[in-house]
Short mmCIF file of C-alpha atoms and ligand atoms in Angstrom, two decimals:
data_model
loop_
_atom_site.label_atom_id
_atom_site.label_comp_id
_atom_site.label_asym_id
_atom_site.label_seq_id
_atom_site.Cartn_x
_atom_site.Cartn_y
_atom_site.Cartn_z
CA MET C 20 -11.36 34.70 11.14
CA ASN C 21 -8.20 32.64 11.03
CA LYS C 22 -7.25 31.03 14.35
CA VAL C 23 -3.56 30.94 15.27
CA ILE C 24 -1.74 29.31 18.21
CA LEU C 25 1.30 31.13 19.60
CA LEU C 26 3.87 30.29 22.25
CA ASN C 27 2.65 32.31 25.24
CA LYS C 28 5.46 31.46 27.66
CA ARG C 29 8.19 28.89 28.08
CA PRO C 30 6.99 25.86 30.07
CA VAL C 31 8.54 24.98 33.38
CA GLY C 32 8.27 21.21 33.70
CA LYS C 33 5.35 19.60 31.93
CA PRO C 34 3.67 22.01 29.47
CA THR C 35 0.25 23.40 30.39
CA LEU C 36 -2.46 25.04 28.30
CA SER C 37 -1.41 28.45 29.61
CA ASP C 38 1.92 28.07 27.76
CA PHE C 39 -0.08 28.53 24.54
CA LYS C 40 -2.10 31.51 23.35
CA PHE C 41 -4.96 31.52 20.87
CA THR C 42 -5.29 34.56 18.68
CA SER C 43 -6.85 35.35 15.33
CA ALA C 44 -5.59 37.09 12.25
CA ALA C 45 -7.12 38.07 8.94
CA THR C 46 -6.62 35.53 6.16
CA ARG C 47 -4.27 37.03 3.61
CA VAL C 48 -4.79 36.94 -0.13
CA PRO C 49 -1.78 35.07 -1.52
CA PRO C 50 0.55 37.33 -3.53
CA THR C 51 1.63 36.29 -7.02
CA GLY C 52 3.47 32.98 -7.06
CA HIS C 53 2.06 31.96 -3.66
CA ILE C 54 -0.61 29.61 -2.34
CA LEU C 55 -3.25 29.81 0.37
CA LEU C 56 -3.32 26.67 2.50
CA LYS C 57 -6.10 25.26 4.66
CA THR C 58 -4.76 23.11 7.50
CA LEU C 59 -6.23 19.59 7.56
CA TYR C 60 -4.02 17.52 9.90
CA VAL C 61 -1.49 18.66 12.50
CA SER C 62 1.25 16.47 13.92
CA VAL C 63 2.03 16.89 17.60
CA ASP C 64 5.43 15.49 18.53
CA PRO C 65 7.51 15.14 21.70
CA TYR C 66 10.45 17.06 20.16
CA LEU C 67 8.34 20.24 20.10
CA ARG C 68 8.85 20.36 23.86
CA GLY C 69 12.55 21.08 23.30
CA ARG C 70 11.70 23.89 20.89
CA MET C 71 9.62 25.57 23.61
CA ASN C 72 12.78 26.01 25.72
CA ASP C 73 15.21 28.85 25.24
CA SER C 74 18.20 26.63 24.60
CA LYS C 75 20.41 25.71 21.68
CA SER C 76 19.53 22.46 19.95
CA TYR C 77 19.43 20.96 16.48
CA VAL C 78 16.34 23.07 15.64
CA PRO C 79 15.81 26.69 16.70
CA SER C 80 13.62 27.55 19.70
CA PHE C 81 10.11 28.89 19.17
CA GLU C 82 9.89 32.59 19.97
CA ILE C 83 7.41 33.87 22.55
CA GLY C 84 4.47 35.49 20.76
CA GLU C 85 5.18 33.64 17.52
CA PRO C 86 3.17 30.74 16.05
CA ILE C 87 4.17 27.18 16.93
CA GLN C 88 5.15 25.03 13.95
CA SER C 89 5.02 21.31 13.29
CA GLY C 90 4.41 18.82 10.51
CA ILE C 91 1.12 19.70 8.82
CA ILE C 92 -0.96 18.35 5.93
CA ALA C 93 -2.83 21.12 4.13
CA GLU C 94 -5.00 21.66 1.09
CA VAL C 95 -4.21 24.34 -1.47
CA ILE C 96 -7.38 26.45 -1.63
CA ASP C 97 -6.09 29.33 -3.76
CA SER C 98 -3.01 29.53 -5.94
CA THR C 99 -1.01 31.57 -8.40
CA HIS C 100 1.94 29.20 -7.92
CA ALA C 101 3.50 27.62 -11.01
CA GLU C 102 3.30 24.02 -9.78
CA LEU C 103 0.91 23.82 -6.84
CA LYS C 104 -2.73 24.10 -7.88
CA LYS C 105 -6.02 24.54 -6.06
CA GLY C 106 -7.11 21.14 -4.72
CA ASP C 107 -3.55 19.81 -4.26
CA PHE C 108 -2.55 18.38 -0.90
CA VAL C 109 0.85 19.19 0.59
CA SER C 110 2.88 18.33 3.68
CA GLY C 111 5.52 20.44 5.35
CA ASN C 112 6.67 22.19 8.46
CA LEU C 113 3.94 24.83 8.81
CA GLU C 114 2.46 27.10 11.45
CA TRP C 115 -0.39 26.28 13.80
CA LYS C 116 -2.90 28.36 11.83
CA GLU C 117 -6.18 27.37 10.23
CA TYR C 118 -5.11 29.14 7.03
CA GLN C 119 -1.69 30.34 5.89
CA VAL C 120 0.06 31.72 2.86
CA SER C 121 3.16 29.97 1.52
CA ASP C 122 5.58 30.36 -1.36
CA GLY C 123 5.60 26.56 -1.61
CA LYS C 124 9.27 26.18 -0.61
CA GLY C 125 9.92 23.08 1.50
CA LEU C 126 6.46 21.63 0.84
CA ASN C 127 5.91 18.15 -0.59
CA LYS C 128 3.00 17.60 -2.93
CA LEU C 129 1.16 14.45 -1.90
CA ASN C 130 -0.32 12.00 -4.35
CA ALA C 131 -2.96 10.84 -1.94
CA LYS C 132 -6.67 10.53 -1.41
CA VAL C 133 -8.23 12.52 1.43
CA TYR C 134 -8.67 9.39 3.58
CA ASP C 135 -4.97 8.57 3.25
CA LEU C 136 -3.54 11.93 4.18
CA SER C 137 -2.81 11.51 7.89
CA ARG C 138 -0.40 8.66 7.12
CA TYR C 139 2.06 11.23 5.76
CA LEU C 140 2.53 12.54 9.31
CA GLY C 141 3.23 9.07 10.70
CA ILE C 142 4.10 5.81 9.02
CA LEU C 143 4.82 7.51 5.65
CA GLY C 144 6.30 10.62 7.28
CA MET C 145 8.85 11.65 9.85
CA THR C 146 8.14 8.99 12.46
CA GLY C 147 8.14 6.09 9.95
CA LEU C 148 11.46 7.33 8.57
CA THR C 149 12.89 7.66 12.08
CA ALA C 150 11.91 4.08 12.91
CA TYR C 151 13.23 2.57 9.70
CA LEU C 152 16.47 4.53 9.43
CA GLY C 153 17.34 4.52 13.14
CA LEU C 154 16.88 0.76 13.28
CA THR C 155 18.49 -0.24 10.00
CA GLU C 156 21.38 2.26 9.97
CA ILE C 157 22.33 2.13 13.66
CA GLY C 158 20.59 -0.91 15.14
CA ILE C 159 21.65 -3.07 12.15
CA PRO C 160 19.37 -6.00 13.05
CA LYS C 161 20.39 -9.54 12.22
CA GLU C 162 18.22 -12.63 12.13
CA GLY C 163 17.91 -14.31 15.53
CA GLU C 164 18.93 -11.25 17.55
CA THR C 165 16.93 -9.71 20.39
CA LEU C 166 15.60 -6.18 19.96
CA VAL C 167 14.14 -4.16 22.84
CA VAL C 168 12.13 -1.00 22.06
CA SER C 169 10.98 1.57 24.61
CA GLY C 170 8.06 3.90 23.90
CA ALA C 171 6.98 0.80 22.01
CA ALA C 172 3.31 1.60 21.35
CA GLY C 173 4.02 5.09 20.03
CA ALA C 174 4.49 6.32 16.48
CA VAL C 175 8.18 5.44 16.21
CA GLY C 176 8.28 2.46 18.58
CA SER C 177 5.41 0.51 17.04
CA VAL C 178 7.11 0.66 13.64
CA VAL C 179 10.57 -0.19 14.99
CA GLY C 180 9.28 -3.39 16.58
CA GLN C 181 7.50 -4.52 13.43
CA ILE C 182 10.55 -3.89 11.25
CA GLY C 183 12.58 -5.86 13.79
CA LYS C 184 10.16 -8.77 13.32
CA ILE C 185 10.39 -8.50 9.52
CA MET C 186 14.19 -8.72 9.91
CA GLY C 187 13.97 -11.87 12.00
CA CYS C 188 14.53 -10.52 15.51
CA SER C 189 12.83 -11.48 18.72
CA VAL C 190 11.14 -8.23 19.75
CA VAL C 191 10.30 -6.92 23.22
CA GLY C 192 8.36 -3.69 23.74
CA ILE C 193 8.23 -1.55 26.86
CA THR C 194 5.15 0.62 27.30
CA GLY C 195 2.92 2.30 29.88
CA THR C 196 -0.49 0.56 29.98
CA ASP C 197 -1.91 -2.98 29.84
CA GLU C 198 -4.00 -2.00 26.79
CA LYS C 199 -0.80 -1.03 24.99
CA VAL C 200 0.83 -4.31 26.06
CA LYS C 201 -2.08 -6.15 24.39
CA LEU C 202 -1.88 -3.97 21.28
CA LEU C 203 1.85 -4.65 20.90
CA LYS C 204 1.34 -8.40 21.02
CA SER C 205 -1.84 -8.59 18.91
CA LYS C 206 -1.75 -5.89 16.25
CA PHE C 207 2.02 -5.35 16.05
CA LYS C 208 3.11 -8.98 16.67
CA PHE C 209 5.78 -8.21 19.28
CA ASP C 210 7.00 -11.37 21.02
CA HIS C 211 6.77 -9.83 24.49
CA ALA C 212 5.64 -6.56 26.01
CA ILE C 213 6.18 -5.12 29.47
CA ASN C 214 4.20 -2.43 31.29
CA TYR C 215 6.91 -0.31 32.93
CA LYS C 216 4.40 1.37 35.24
CA THR C 217 3.28 -1.85 36.92
CA THR C 218 6.51 -3.91 36.80
CA PRO C 219 8.37 -3.62 40.10
CA ASP C 220 11.76 -4.88 38.82
CA LEU C 221 12.14 -3.89 35.18
CA LYS C 222 15.71 -5.18 34.90
CA GLU C 223 14.61 -8.63 36.01
CA ALA C 224 11.49 -8.57 33.80
CA ILE C 225 13.63 -7.78 30.74
CA GLN C 226 16.08 -10.52 31.65
CA LYS C 227 13.21 -13.01 31.82
CA VAL C 228 11.89 -12.28 28.32
CA CYS C 229 15.39 -11.86 26.83
CA PRO C 230 17.09 -15.10 27.91
CA ASN C 231 19.86 -14.53 25.35
CA GLY C 232 20.39 -10.89 26.35
CA VAL C 233 19.67 -7.72 24.39
CA ASP C 234 21.48 -7.14 21.07
CA ILE C 235 19.73 -3.93 20.04
CA TYR C 236 18.07 -1.36 22.28
CA PHE C 237 16.07 1.27 20.36
CA ASP C 238 15.74 3.98 22.99
CA ASN C 239 12.81 6.38 22.75
CA VAL C 240 12.52 7.32 26.40
CA GLY C 241 15.83 7.37 28.34
CA GLY C 242 15.76 7.52 32.16
CA LYS C 243 15.16 4.53 34.43
CA ILE C 244 13.65 2.38 31.67
CA SER C 245 16.87 2.65 29.69
CA ASP C 246 18.96 1.96 32.81
CA ALA C 247 17.08 -1.34 33.16
CA VAL C 248 17.62 -2.30 29.52
CA LEU C 249 21.31 -1.35 29.56
CA ALA C 250 21.85 -3.73 32.46
CA ASN C 251 20.85 -6.55 30.06
CA ILE C 252 22.83 -5.77 26.90
CA ASN C 253 25.10 -8.26 25.15
CA LYS C 254 28.63 -7.89 23.86
CA HIS C 255 28.61 -5.72 20.69
CA ALA C 256 25.08 -4.44 21.36
CA ARG C 257 23.90 -1.47 19.30
CA LEU C 258 21.85 1.29 20.94
CA PRO C 259 20.20 3.85 18.64
CA VAL C 260 19.36 6.80 20.92
CA CYS C 261 16.25 8.23 19.29
CA GLY C 262 14.63 10.14 22.17
CA TYR C 263 14.57 10.60 25.94
CA ILE C 264 11.01 11.76 26.58
CA SER C 265 11.18 10.78 30.26
CA ASP C 266 13.55 13.73 30.77
CA TYR C 267 12.01 16.34 28.44
CA ASN C 268 10.17 18.08 31.29
CA ASP C 269 13.02 17.90 33.82
CA THR C 270 14.01 21.16 35.43
CA LYS C 271 17.34 19.80 36.72
CA VAL C 272 19.97 17.75 34.89
CA PRO C 273 18.99 14.14 35.66
CA VAL C 274 21.59 11.87 37.20
CA GLY C 275 21.57 8.08 36.91
CA PRO C 276 23.93 5.15 36.69
CA ARG C 277 27.02 5.96 34.61
CA VAL C 278 26.86 4.22 31.23
CA GLN C 279 30.59 4.02 30.47
CA PRO C 280 31.33 0.78 32.38
CA ILE C 281 28.53 -1.04 30.55
CA ILE C 282 29.32 0.39 27.11
CA LEU C 283 33.02 -0.40 27.51
CA THR C 284 32.80 -3.87 29.00
CA LYS C 285 30.19 -4.91 26.42
CA SER C 286 32.05 -3.25 23.50
CA ALA C 287 28.66 -1.69 22.78
CA THR C 288 27.84 1.21 20.46
CA MET C 289 25.44 3.90 21.65
CA THR C 290 24.63 6.35 18.83
CA GLY C 291 22.41 9.37 18.99
CA PHE C 292 20.75 10.44 15.76
CA ILE C 293 18.37 12.94 14.24
CA VAL C 294 16.30 11.53 11.41
CA GLY C 295 17.52 14.34 9.13
CA ASP C 296 21.03 12.86 9.39
CA PHE C 297 19.78 10.28 6.91
CA SER C 298 17.90 12.59 4.53
CA ALA C 299 19.70 11.17 1.48
CA LYS C 300 18.06 7.84 2.27
CA PHE C 301 14.47 9.13 2.68
CA PRO C 302 13.19 8.18 -0.81
CA ALA C 303 14.47 4.59 -0.58
CA ALA C 304 13.14 4.29 2.99
CA ILE C 305 9.66 5.50 2.01
CA GLN C 306 9.66 3.07 -0.88
CA GLN C 307 10.49 0.17 1.45
CA ILE C 308 7.88 1.18 4.03
CA THR C 309 5.24 1.57 1.28
CA THR C 310 6.06 -1.88 -0.06
CA TRP C 311 5.71 -3.46 3.39
CA LEU C 312 2.42 -1.62 3.92
CA MET C 313 1.07 -2.87 0.59
CA GLU C 314 2.23 -6.42 1.37
CA GLY C 315 0.39 -6.26 4.70
CA LYS C 316 3.65 -6.71 6.64
CA LEU C 317 3.37 -3.40 8.49
CA ALA C 318 0.40 -2.18 10.50
CA TYR C 319 0.05 1.31 11.94
CA ALA C 320 -2.04 3.04 14.56
CA GLU C 321 -3.16 6.64 14.84
CA THR C 322 -4.81 8.52 17.67
CA ILE C 323 -6.82 11.24 15.96
CA VAL C 324 -8.06 14.16 18.04
CA ASP C 325 -10.63 16.44 16.42
CA GLY C 326 -10.54 20.24 16.43
CA PHE C 327 -7.96 22.98 15.94
CA ASP C 328 -8.55 24.19 19.51
CA ASN C 329 -7.40 20.81 20.85
CA ILE C 330 -3.89 20.94 19.35
CA PRO C 331 -2.14 22.08 22.59
CA GLN C 332 -3.95 19.48 24.73
CA ALA C 333 -3.13 16.70 22.26
CA PHE C 334 0.52 17.72 22.50
CA ILE C 335 0.42 17.74 26.32
CA ASP C 336 -1.26 14.32 26.29
CA LEU C 337 1.86 12.78 24.72
CA PHE C 338 3.52 13.17 28.12
CA ASP C 339 0.71 11.18 29.73
CA GLY C 340 0.85 8.42 27.15
CA LYS C 341 -2.70 9.07 25.92
CA ASN C 342 -1.80 8.06 22.35
CA GLU C 343 -1.52 4.69 20.63
CA GLY C 344 0.61 5.10 17.51
CA LYS C 345 0.85 8.55 15.94
CA MET C 346 -0.90 11.44 17.71
CA ILE C 347 -2.57 13.66 15.12
CA VAL C 348 -5.09 16.49 15.27
CA ARG C 349 -7.72 16.68 12.52
CA VAL C 350 -8.78 20.29 11.96
P1 NDP D 8 5.12 8.61 20.79
O1 NDP D 8 4.05 8.37 19.79
O2 NDP D 8 5.92 7.43 21.26
O3 NDP D 8 4.47 9.38 22.02
C1 NDP D 8 5.15 9.59 23.20
C2 NDP D 8 5.01 8.36 24.14
O4 NDP D 8 6.04 8.43 25.10
C3 NDP D 8 3.74 8.35 24.96
O5 NDP D 8 2.66 7.77 24.29
C4 NDP D 8 4.14 7.57 26.22
O6 NDP D 8 3.83 6.20 26.05
C5 NDP D 8 5.65 7.73 26.25
N1 NDP D 8 6.07 8.48 27.44
C6 NDP D 8 5.62 9.72 27.83
N2 NDP D 8 6.22 10.08 28.96
C7 NDP D 8 7.05 9.05 29.31
C8 NDP D 8 7.92 8.84 30.40
N3 NDP D 8 8.09 9.74 31.37
N4 NDP D 8 8.60 7.66 30.45
C9 NDP D 8 8.45 6.74 29.48
N5 NDP D 8 7.64 6.89 28.41
C10 NDP D 8 6.94 8.04 28.34
O7 NDP D 8 6.13 9.68 20.21
P2 NDP D 8 7.03 9.52 18.91
O8 NDP D 8 6.93 8.14 18.41
O9 NDP D 8 6.74 10.64 18.01
O10 NDP D 8 8.49 9.76 19.50
C11 NDP D 8 9.11 8.75 20.30
C12 NDP D 8 10.48 9.26 20.75
O11 NDP D 8 11.31 9.45 19.60
C13 NDP D 8 10.41 10.61 21.46
O12 NDP D 8 11.38 10.63 22.48
C14 NDP D 8 10.79 11.59 20.37
O13 NDP D 8 11.33 12.78 20.86
C15 NDP D 8 11.79 10.77 19.58
N6 NDP D 8 11.93 11.15 18.18
C16 NDP D 8 13.20 11.33 17.72
C17 NDP D 8 13.44 11.60 16.41
C18 NDP D 8 14.85 11.75 15.96
O14 NDP D 8 15.07 12.21 14.84
N7 NDP D 8 15.82 11.37 16.79
C19 NDP D 8 12.34 11.79 15.46
C20 NDP D 8 11.02 11.49 16.02
C21 NDP D 8 10.85 11.20 17.34
P3 NDP D 8 3.66 5.19 27.32
O15 NDP D 8 2.19 5.01 27.52
O16 NDP D 8 4.36 3.96 26.85
O17 NDP D 8 4.32 5.85 28.50
#
């Protein structure tokens, strides 16, 4: 039978396993012009939390009783499609099912070997694009500037910091464990890294490692971490607002320091973005990231969890920082 994961109920606060429901369905024979896909790798991403709510956003909410969707790499195992053949690998926004039928629309055929495939959910996929485009289009790094990245050891953050280094910035990462602090400095070559969970005065700690102030703040987390960084920004700072995971499970509207006095007095620019805003630039961005990977200038990390049944837990674990780099489930 074909296992499927549905939204069981809308989470209140941090998601739990009971918010998901496992069911099974017969595997359909693909009609003419369609393909049958076998799921190989599933991306779990913080933004899926927003889709579990019943609220308007830039992507529609998941419906209760319907399958959850996310970025998936799959193998074509049966086909009467004109272009996609048995044995091809594809990526796309697909349902949390072991097998599914598709008409091929919206899928990208991957020219990759099996061992390479997971990269198309991370460094060569949505999170790599988010890092590159958010930083270069909004952060606009210049040689000698100081870049601070929160969520620094995650899929987006670890790439942002490295691109900042390539572009000549001094790079500071903020993350949640000492192991991740080490990883940022060794594997990803950040200049400094701070553990926000064990640092009593984050504002002061940032000031210490950013003696010239902060020119770019790439914000993945929002909340108190961002309050501490904002207190250190320079005149004309740029702040790409990529995510605010620290508030995704809030049940009340969070209240913190008002940002207007800082943004105004520093003539700073705070810009929210969705990676899709830059879709016209995806091909050039992927080309640049691929070049850096081939030149050995970019490293990447993946946390691979095995088993279809573990998809919901892997997703929940993002909110406990259990991942280093991109969190992926191998089916
Ligand atoms: P990550 O790989 O960074 O995983 C999430 C990480 O967030 C965890 O590992 C954890 O690391 C950290 N975290 C969890 N809870 C908190 C908290 N309460 N406070 C601070 N940090 C926390 O995820 P992604 O790289 O995929 O995404 C990073 C951010 O970018 C997210 O906010 C996401 O929604 C956003 N995003 C936005 C996109 C856009 O188009 N704007 C596209 C893709 C992602 P730690 O151990 O350091 O706490």
